[in-house]
Coordinates of C-alpha atoms in Angstrom, one line a residue:
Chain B
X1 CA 0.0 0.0 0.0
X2 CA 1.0 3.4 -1.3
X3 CA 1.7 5.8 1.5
X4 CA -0.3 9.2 1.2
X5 CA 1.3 10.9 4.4
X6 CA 4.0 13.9 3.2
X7 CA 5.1 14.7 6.6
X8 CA 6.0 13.9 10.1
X9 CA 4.6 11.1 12.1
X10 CA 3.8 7.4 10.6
X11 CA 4.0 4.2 11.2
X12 CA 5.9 2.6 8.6
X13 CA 7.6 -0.6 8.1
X14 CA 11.3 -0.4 7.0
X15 CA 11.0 -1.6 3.2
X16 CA 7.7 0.8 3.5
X17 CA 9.9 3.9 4.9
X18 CA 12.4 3.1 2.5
X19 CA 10.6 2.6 -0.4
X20 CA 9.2 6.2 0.0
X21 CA 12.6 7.5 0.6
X22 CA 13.3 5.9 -3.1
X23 CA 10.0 7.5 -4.4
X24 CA 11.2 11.3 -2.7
X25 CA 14.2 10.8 -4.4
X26 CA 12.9 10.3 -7.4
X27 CA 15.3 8.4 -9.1
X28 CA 15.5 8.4 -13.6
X29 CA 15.9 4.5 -13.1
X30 CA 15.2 1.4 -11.0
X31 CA 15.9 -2.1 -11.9
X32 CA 15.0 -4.4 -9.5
X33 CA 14.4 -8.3 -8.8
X34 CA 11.7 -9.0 -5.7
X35 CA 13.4 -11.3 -3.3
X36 CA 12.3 -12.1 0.5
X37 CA 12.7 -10.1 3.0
X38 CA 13.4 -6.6 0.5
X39 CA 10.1 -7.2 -1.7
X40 CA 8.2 -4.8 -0.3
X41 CA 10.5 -2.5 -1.7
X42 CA 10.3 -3.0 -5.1
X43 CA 6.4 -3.8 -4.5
X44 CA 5.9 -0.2 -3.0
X45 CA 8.0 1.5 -5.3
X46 CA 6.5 -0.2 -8.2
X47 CA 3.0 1.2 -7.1
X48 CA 4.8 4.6 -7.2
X49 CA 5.7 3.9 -10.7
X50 CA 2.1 2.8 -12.0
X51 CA 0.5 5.5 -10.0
X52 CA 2.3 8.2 -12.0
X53 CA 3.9 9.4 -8.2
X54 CA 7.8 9.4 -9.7
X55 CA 9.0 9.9 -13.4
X56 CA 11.5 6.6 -12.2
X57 CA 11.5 3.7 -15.3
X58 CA 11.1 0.6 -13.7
X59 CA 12.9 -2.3 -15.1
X60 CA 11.3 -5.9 -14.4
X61 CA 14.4 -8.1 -15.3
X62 CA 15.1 -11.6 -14.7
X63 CA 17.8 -12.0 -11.8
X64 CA 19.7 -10.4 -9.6
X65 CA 22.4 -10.4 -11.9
X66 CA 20.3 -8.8 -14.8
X67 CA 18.8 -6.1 -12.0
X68 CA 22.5 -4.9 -11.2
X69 CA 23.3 -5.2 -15.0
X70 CA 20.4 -2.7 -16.2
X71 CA 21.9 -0.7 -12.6
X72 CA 25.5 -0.4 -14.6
X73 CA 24.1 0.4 -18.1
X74 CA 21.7 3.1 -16.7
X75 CA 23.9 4.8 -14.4
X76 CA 26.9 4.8 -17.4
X77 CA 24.2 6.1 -20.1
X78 CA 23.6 8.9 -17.2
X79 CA 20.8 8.0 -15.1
X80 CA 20.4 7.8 -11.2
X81 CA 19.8 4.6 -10.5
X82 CA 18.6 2.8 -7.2
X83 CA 17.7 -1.0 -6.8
X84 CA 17.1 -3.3 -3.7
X85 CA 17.6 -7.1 -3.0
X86 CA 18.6 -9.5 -0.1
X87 CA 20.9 -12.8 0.6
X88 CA 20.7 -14.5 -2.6
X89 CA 19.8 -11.7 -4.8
X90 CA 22.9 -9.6 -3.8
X91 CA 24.8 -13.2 -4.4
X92 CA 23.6 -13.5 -7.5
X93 CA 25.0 -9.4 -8.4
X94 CA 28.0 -10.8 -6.8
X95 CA 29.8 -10.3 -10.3
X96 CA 28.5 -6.9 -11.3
X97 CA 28.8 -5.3 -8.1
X98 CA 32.5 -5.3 -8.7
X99 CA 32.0 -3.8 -11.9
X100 CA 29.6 -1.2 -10.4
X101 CA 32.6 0.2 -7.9
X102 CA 34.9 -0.4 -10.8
X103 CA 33.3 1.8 -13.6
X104 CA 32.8 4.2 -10.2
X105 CA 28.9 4.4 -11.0
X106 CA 27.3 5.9 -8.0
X107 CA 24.1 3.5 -7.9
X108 CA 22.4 3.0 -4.3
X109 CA 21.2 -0.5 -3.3
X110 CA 19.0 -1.5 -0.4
X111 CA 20.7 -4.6 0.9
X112 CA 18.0 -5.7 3.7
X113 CA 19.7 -8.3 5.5
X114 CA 19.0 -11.8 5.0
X115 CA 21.1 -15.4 5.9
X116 CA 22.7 -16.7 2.7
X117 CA 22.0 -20.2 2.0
X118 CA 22.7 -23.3 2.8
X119 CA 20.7 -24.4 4.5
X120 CA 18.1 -22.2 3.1
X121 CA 16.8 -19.4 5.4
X122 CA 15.0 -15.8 4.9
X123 CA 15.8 -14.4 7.9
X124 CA 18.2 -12.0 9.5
X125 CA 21.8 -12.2 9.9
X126 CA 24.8 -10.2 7.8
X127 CA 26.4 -12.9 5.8
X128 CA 25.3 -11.1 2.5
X129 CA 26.3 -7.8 2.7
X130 CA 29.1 -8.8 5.0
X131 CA 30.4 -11.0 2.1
X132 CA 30.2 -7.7 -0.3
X133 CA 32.2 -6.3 2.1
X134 CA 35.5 -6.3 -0.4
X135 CA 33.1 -5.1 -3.6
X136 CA 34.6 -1.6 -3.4
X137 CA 30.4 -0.2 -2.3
X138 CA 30.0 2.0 0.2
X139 CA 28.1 0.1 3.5
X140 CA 25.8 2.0 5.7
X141 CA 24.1 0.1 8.3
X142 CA 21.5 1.1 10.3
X143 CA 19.4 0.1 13.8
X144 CA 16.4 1.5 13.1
X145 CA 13.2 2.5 10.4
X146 CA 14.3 6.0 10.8
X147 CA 17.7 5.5 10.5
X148 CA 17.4 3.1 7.3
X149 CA 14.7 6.1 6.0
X150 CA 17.7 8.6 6.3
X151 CA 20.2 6.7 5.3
X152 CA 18.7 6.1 2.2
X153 CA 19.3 10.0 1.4
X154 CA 22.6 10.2 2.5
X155 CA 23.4 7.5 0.4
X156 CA 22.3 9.3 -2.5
X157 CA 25.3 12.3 -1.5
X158 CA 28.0 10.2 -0.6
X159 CA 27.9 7.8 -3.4
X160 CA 27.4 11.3 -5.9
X161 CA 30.1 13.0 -4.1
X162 CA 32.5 14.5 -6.1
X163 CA 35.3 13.5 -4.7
X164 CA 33.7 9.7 -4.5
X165 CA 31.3 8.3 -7.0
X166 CA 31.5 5.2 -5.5
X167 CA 27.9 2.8 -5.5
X168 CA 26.8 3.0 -2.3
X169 CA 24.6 -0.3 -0.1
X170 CA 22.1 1.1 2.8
X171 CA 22.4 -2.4 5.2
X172 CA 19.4 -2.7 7.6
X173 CA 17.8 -6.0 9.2
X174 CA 15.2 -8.4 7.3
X175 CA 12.1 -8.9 9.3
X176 CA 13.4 -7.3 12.6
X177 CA 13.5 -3.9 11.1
X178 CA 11.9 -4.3 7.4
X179 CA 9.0 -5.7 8.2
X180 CA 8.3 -3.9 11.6
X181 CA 6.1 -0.7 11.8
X182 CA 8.4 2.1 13.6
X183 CA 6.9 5.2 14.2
X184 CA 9.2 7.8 12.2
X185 CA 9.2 11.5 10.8
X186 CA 9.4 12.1 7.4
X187 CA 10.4 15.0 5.5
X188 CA 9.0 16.7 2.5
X189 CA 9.7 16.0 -1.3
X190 CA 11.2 19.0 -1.7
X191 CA 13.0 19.0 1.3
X192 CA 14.7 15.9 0.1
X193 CA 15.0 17.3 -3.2
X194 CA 17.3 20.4 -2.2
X195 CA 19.4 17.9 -0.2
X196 CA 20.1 15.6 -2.8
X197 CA 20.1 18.0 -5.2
X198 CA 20.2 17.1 -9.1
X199 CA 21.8 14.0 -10.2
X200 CA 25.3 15.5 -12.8
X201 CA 27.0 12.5 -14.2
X202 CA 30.1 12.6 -15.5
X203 CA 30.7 10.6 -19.0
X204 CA 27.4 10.0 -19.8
X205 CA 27.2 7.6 -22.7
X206 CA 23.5 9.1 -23.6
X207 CA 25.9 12.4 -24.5
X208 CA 26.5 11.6 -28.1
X209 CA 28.2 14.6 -28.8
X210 CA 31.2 13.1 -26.3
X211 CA 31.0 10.0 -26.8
X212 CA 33.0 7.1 -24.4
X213 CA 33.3 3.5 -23.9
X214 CA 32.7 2.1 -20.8
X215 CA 34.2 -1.4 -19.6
X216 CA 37.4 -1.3 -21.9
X217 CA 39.9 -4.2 -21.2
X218 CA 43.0 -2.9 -19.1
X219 CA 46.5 -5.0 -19.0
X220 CA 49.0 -4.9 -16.3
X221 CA 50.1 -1.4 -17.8
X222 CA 46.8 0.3 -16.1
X223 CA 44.7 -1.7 -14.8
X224 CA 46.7 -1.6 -10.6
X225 CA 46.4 2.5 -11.5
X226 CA 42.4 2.6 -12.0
X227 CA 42.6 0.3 -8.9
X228 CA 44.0 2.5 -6.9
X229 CA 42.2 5.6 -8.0
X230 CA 39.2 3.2 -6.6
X231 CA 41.3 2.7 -3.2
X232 CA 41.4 6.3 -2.7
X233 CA 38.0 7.5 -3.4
X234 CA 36.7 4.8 -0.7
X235 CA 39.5 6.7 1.4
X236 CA 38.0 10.0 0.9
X237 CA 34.5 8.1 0.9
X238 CA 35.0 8.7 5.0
X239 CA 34.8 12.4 4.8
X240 CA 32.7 12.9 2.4
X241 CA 30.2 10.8 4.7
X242 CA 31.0 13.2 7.6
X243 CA 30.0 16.0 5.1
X244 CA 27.2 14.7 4.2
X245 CA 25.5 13.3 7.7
X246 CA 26.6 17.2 9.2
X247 CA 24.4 18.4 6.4
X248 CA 21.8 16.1 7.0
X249 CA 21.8 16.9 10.8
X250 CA 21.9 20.6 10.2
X251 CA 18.8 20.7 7.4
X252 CA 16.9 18.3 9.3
X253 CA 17.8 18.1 13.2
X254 CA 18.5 14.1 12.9
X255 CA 22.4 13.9 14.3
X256 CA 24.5 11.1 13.0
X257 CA 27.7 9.6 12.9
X258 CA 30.6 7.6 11.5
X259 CA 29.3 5.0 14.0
X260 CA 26.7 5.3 17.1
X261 CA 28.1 5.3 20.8
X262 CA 26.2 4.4 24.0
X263 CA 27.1 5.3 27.8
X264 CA 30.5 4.5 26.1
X265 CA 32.1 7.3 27.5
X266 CA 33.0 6.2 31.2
X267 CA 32.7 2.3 29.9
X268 CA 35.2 -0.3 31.7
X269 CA 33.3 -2.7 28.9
X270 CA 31.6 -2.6 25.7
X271 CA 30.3 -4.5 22.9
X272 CA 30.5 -3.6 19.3
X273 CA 27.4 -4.6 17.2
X274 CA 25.7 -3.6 14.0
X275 CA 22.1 -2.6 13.2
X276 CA 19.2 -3.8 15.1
X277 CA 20.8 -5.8 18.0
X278 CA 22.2 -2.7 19.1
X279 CA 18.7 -1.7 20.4
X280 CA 18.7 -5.0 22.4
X281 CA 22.1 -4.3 23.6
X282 CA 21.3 -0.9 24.6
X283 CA 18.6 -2.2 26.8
X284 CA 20.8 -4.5 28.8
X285 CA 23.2 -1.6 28.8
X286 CA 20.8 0.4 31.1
X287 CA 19.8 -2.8 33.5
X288 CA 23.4 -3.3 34.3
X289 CA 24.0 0.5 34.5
X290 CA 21.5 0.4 37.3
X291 CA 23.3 -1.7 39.0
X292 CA 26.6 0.6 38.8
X293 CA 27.9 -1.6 36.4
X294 CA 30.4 0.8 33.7
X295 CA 29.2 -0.6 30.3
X296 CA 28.5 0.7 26.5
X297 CA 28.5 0.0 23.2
X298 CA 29.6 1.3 20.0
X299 CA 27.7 0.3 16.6
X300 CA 29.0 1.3 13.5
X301 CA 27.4 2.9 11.0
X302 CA 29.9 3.3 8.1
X303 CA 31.4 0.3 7.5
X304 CA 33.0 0.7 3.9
X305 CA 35.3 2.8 4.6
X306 CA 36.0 1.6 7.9
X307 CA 36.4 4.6 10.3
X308 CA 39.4 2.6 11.9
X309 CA 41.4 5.5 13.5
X310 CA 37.8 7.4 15.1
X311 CA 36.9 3.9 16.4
X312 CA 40.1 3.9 17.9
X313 CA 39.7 6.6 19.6
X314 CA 36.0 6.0 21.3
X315 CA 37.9 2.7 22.6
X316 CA 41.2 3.2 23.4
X317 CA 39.9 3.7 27.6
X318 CA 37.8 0.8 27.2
X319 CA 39.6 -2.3 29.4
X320 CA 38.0 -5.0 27.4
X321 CA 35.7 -5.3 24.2
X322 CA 33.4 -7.4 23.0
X323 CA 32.6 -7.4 19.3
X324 CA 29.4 -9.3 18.0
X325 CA 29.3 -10.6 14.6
X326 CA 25.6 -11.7 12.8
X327 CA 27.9 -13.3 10.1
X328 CA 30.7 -16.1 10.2
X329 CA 34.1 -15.6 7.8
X330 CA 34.0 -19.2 7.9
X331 CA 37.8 -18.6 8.2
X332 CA 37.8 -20.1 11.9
X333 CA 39.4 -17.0 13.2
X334 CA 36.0 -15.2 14.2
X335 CA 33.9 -12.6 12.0
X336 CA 34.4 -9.4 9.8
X337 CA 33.8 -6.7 12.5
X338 CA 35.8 -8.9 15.3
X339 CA 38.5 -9.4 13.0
X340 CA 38.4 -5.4 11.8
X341 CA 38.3 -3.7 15.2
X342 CA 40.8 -5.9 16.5
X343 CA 43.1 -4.9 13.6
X344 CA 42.2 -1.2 14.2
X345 CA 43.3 -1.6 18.4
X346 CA 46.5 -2.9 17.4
X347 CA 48.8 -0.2 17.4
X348 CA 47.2 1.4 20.6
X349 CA 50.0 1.1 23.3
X350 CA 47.4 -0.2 25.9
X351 CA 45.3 -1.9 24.0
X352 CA 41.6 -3.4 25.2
X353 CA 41.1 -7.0 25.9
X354 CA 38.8 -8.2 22.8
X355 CA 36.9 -11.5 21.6
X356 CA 34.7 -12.2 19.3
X357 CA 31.4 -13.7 19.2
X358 CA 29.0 -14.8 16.5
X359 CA 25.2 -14.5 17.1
X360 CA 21.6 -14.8 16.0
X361 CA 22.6 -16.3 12.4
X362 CA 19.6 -16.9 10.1
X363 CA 17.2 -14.7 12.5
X364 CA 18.2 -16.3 16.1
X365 CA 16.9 -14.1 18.8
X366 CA 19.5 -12.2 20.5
X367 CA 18.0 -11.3 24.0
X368 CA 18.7 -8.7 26.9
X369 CA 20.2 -12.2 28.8
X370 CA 22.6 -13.1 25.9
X371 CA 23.8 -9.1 25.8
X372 CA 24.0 -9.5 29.6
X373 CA 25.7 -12.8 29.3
X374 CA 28.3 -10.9 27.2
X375 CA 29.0 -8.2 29.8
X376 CA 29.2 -10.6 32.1
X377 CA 32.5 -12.3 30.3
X378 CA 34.0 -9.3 30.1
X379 CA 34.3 -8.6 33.1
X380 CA 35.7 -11.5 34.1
X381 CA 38.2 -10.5 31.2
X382 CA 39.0 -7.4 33.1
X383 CA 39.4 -8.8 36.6
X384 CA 41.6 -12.2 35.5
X385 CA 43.5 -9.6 32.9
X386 CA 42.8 -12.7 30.5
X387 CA 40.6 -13.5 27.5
X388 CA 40.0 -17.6 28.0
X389 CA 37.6 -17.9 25.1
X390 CA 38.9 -15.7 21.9
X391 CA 36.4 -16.9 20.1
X392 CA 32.4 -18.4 19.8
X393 CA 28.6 -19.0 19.0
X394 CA 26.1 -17.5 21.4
X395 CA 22.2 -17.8 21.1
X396 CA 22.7 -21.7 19.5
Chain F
X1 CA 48.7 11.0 -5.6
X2 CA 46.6 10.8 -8.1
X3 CA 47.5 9.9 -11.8
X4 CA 46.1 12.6 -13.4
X5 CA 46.3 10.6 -16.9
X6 CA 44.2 7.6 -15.7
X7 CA 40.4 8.7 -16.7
X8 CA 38.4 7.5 -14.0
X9 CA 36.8 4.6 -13.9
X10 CA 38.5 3.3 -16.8
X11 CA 36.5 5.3 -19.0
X12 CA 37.8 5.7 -22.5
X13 CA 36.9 9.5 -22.8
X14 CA 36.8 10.1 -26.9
X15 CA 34.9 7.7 -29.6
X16 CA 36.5 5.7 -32.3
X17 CA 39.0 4.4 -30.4
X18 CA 38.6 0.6 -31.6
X19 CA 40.0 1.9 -34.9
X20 CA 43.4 2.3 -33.1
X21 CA 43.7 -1.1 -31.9
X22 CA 44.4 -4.0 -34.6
X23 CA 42.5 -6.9 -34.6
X24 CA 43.8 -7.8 -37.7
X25 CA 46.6 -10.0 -36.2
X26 CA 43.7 -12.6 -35.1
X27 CA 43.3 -13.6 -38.7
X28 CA 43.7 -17.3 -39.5
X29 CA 42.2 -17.0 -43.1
X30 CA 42.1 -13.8 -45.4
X31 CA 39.4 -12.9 -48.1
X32 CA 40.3 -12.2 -51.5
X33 CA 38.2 -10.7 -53.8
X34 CA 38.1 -11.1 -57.5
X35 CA 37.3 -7.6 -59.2
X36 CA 36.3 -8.8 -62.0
X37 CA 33.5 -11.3 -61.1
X38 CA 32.4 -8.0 -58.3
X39 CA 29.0 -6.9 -59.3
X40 CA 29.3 -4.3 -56.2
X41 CA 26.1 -5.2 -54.5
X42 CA 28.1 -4.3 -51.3
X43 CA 26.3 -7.0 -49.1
X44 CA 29.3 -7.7 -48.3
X45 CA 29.6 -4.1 -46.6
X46 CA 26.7 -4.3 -45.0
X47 CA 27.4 -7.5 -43.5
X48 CA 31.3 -7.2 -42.3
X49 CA 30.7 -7.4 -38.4
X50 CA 34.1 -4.9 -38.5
X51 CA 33.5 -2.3 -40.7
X52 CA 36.8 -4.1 -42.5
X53 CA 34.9 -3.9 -46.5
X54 CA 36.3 -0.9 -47.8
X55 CA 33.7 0.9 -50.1
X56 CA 34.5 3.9 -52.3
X57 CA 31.4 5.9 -54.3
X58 CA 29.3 2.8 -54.2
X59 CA 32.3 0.5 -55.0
X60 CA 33.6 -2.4 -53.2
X61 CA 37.3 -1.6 -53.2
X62 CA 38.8 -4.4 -51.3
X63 CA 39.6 -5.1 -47.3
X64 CA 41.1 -3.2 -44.3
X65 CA 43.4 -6.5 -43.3
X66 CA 44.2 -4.2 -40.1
X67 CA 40.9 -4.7 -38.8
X68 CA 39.7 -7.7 -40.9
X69 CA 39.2 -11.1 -38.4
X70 CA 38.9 -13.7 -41.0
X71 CA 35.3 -14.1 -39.9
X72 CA 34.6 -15.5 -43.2
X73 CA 31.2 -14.0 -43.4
X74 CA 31.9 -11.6 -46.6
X75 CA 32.4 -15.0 -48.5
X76 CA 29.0 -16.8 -47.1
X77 CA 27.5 -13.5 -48.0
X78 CA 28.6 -12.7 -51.3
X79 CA 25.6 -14.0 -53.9
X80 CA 25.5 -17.1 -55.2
X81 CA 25.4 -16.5 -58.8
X82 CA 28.7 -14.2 -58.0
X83 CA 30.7 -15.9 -55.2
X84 CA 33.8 -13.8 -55.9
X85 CA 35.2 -13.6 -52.2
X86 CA 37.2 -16.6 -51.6
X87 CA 38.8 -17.2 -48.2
X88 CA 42.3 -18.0 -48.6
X89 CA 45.2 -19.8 -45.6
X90 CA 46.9 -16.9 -43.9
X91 CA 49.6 -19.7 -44.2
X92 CA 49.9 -20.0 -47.6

């Protein structure tokens, strides 16, 4: 169903909030592939389309791989392109998504997270996006309706920016936050129209009078130099995100960062953890805070480019960490965002006791008691001085 | 710093530019054309997948081997009451 409501307050699932931040944007194209648990995405949006709401052409393709295809050849003709999928779909775009970041086409995806099979499963955890995680997109995750709603937006400007024009993937959680109803504040069409202003592409293949190729081969003379033009964009990808959220905060009063902290600032312990389990966390966070108990949390928001050396710095006084992965690297040596924050506290002279865990995989509950369960081995890490178990599953 | 020279993305920023790269060197077998059973229908032309029939004031004039891949097609194509392309063994 079509939402009619321009402004402030609604209740609106995620795919619905996001889906109308795709219709205020207004994008020239959309290509798009229905998969569990984004379809309501591309169900909404498609409404939009036959209702005359945006001037967006839809294209109904036959895969994944053909949805980020027609994303490539639209954005190079010149268009603004957005798309969404989930787990499978974004596995199936595995192939183009590299060629996305390569040709530096600023498309926006909605990745809403699902498990990647096998054994098959729709629901929550980060194994897709977290395996896209070296695809040379942007990554934006966010814990809530409103924040996937925003993110969407800001999105738009980083990916466009300048100094980027990188493709960029707004991450949120299947089910738990895309098919929940949040109550959230919406801004105006033109509101979100001066912020994203109008889409400028650069090479155009629709400008005949300049014409270009796109996708030429490149041989051991170039190609390492295009690939590090690539490396240095996502490198300025991190400011340009700073820019961009300031902007956001300033037009629209909704502050945000490089990553999210909680009662981190006095915090003997925290735990690191993405998207919606953050909420839980937070929750378990104030119980034990009650209790005089000197806990936080940090949940990043940007994860491509990794803020490394500002994650650094919200931890460094932290005396042991915790960092909670909804994906396995299957590598046996713990997941993406154990494995990246550890690497980031390395050089710190006093470094925080860290381990890993991996949780709620394929839509497992994470409770209050598990978060609790996790402050409660870290502070055994901080009075033994020793971290027993590096690494391991909670919530089997 | 960045290379300045490198268009980004890889982006080949002026048209044309398969003209400058020879694909001739692909060729296994080369068509030859005999002028003098050449009606000029210029099927031929129309049908070269790389532009390789060179045509002068509606005359077949004979093959651009620089860009000519030894497809064959020109030969298939030419009529069968003409048949005057004939694909010869780079080899030979």
């Amino acid at each position: 169903m079509a939402i009619t409501a321009t402004k402030g307050q609604v209740g609106l699932t995620g795919n619905a909030a996001v889906a109308y931040a795709m219709k205020q944007v207004n994008p020239d194209v959309f290509p798009a592939y229905p998969i569990t648990p984004s379809t309501a995405i591309v169900e909404d949006f498609s409404s939009y389309v036959a209702d005359g709401e945006v001037t967006t052409e839809l294209i109904t393709v036959e895969s994944e791989h053909s949805a980020m295809s027609a994303c490539i050849g639209a954005s190079a003709a010149g268009a603004r392109v957005m798309t969404a999928t989930s787990s499978q779909g974004l596995a199936l775009m595995w192939e183009m998504l590299y060629i996305a970041s390569g040709m530096r086409l600023p498309i926006v995806l909605a990745d809403v997270n699902r498990a990647l099979s096998a054994p098959i499963n729709i629901h929550c955890d980060h194994s897709d996006s977290m395996g896209a995680r070296d695809s040379g997109w942007i990554q934006l995750y966010a814990e809530t309706v409103q924040e996937a709603y925003d993110n969407t937006f800001m999105a738009v400007r980083i990916a466009e920016h300048a100094k980027v024009r990188l493709p960029a993937m707004v991450c949120f959680d299947g089910f738990i936050t895309s098919h929940a109803i949040e109550n959230i504040s919406l801004l105006e069409d033109q509101e979100i129209q001066d912020f994203v202003g109008a889409y400028k592409a650069e090479n155009p293949m629709l400008d005949t009078d300049n014409p270009v190729t796109y996708g030429a081969m490149t041989l051991p003379d170039a190609y390492i130099d295009f690939k590090y033009q690539q490396s240095q964009a996502m490198m300025r990808a991190k400011d340009a995100a700073v820019e961009v959220m300031k902007d956001f905060g300033k037009r629209f009063g909704r502050e945000y960062g490089l990553f999210d902290t909680y009662r981190l600032e006095d915090a003997d312990t925290a735990i690191v953890i993405l998207n919606s389990a953050a909420g839980t966390t937070k929750v378990a966070i104030d119980e034990l805070r009650k209790q005089g108990k000197k806990v936080g949390l940090l949940r990043p928001r940007l994860f491509r480019p990794f803020p490394w050396q500002e994650m650094v710095e919200a931890l460094k006084n932290v005396k042991a960490v915790a960092v909670l992965d909804r994906a396995d690297s299957m590598n046996a040596f713990g997941g993406p965002l154990f494995n990246e924050v550890r690497s980031a506290l390395y050089d710190l002279d006093q470094r925080p006791k860290i381990f890993g865990r991996t949780y709620g995989l394929g839509g497992r509950d994470y409770k209050v008691k598990d978060a609790v369960a996790v402050f409660e081995e870290l502070s055994r890490v901080v009075e033994t001085g020793k971290v027993e178990t590096l690494l391991k599953y909670i919530t089997l | 710093m960045e290379k300045k020279e490198f268009p980004v993305g890889g982006v080949i920023p002026k048209g044309g530019t398969a003209h400058e790269y020879s694909t001739g060197g692909w060729r296994k077998l080369r068509p030859v054309v005999n002028k003098d059973k050449c009606t000029n229908c210029l099927i031929c032309w129309v049908m070269c997948p790389d532009s390789a029939v060179i045509a002068e004031d509606g005359k077949m004039m004979g093959f651009d081997l620089d860009h000519c891949k030894g497809c064959g097609i020109c030969a298939v194509e030419c009529p069968d009451k003409v048949k005057a392309i004939k694909m010869v063994e780079e080899a030979e």
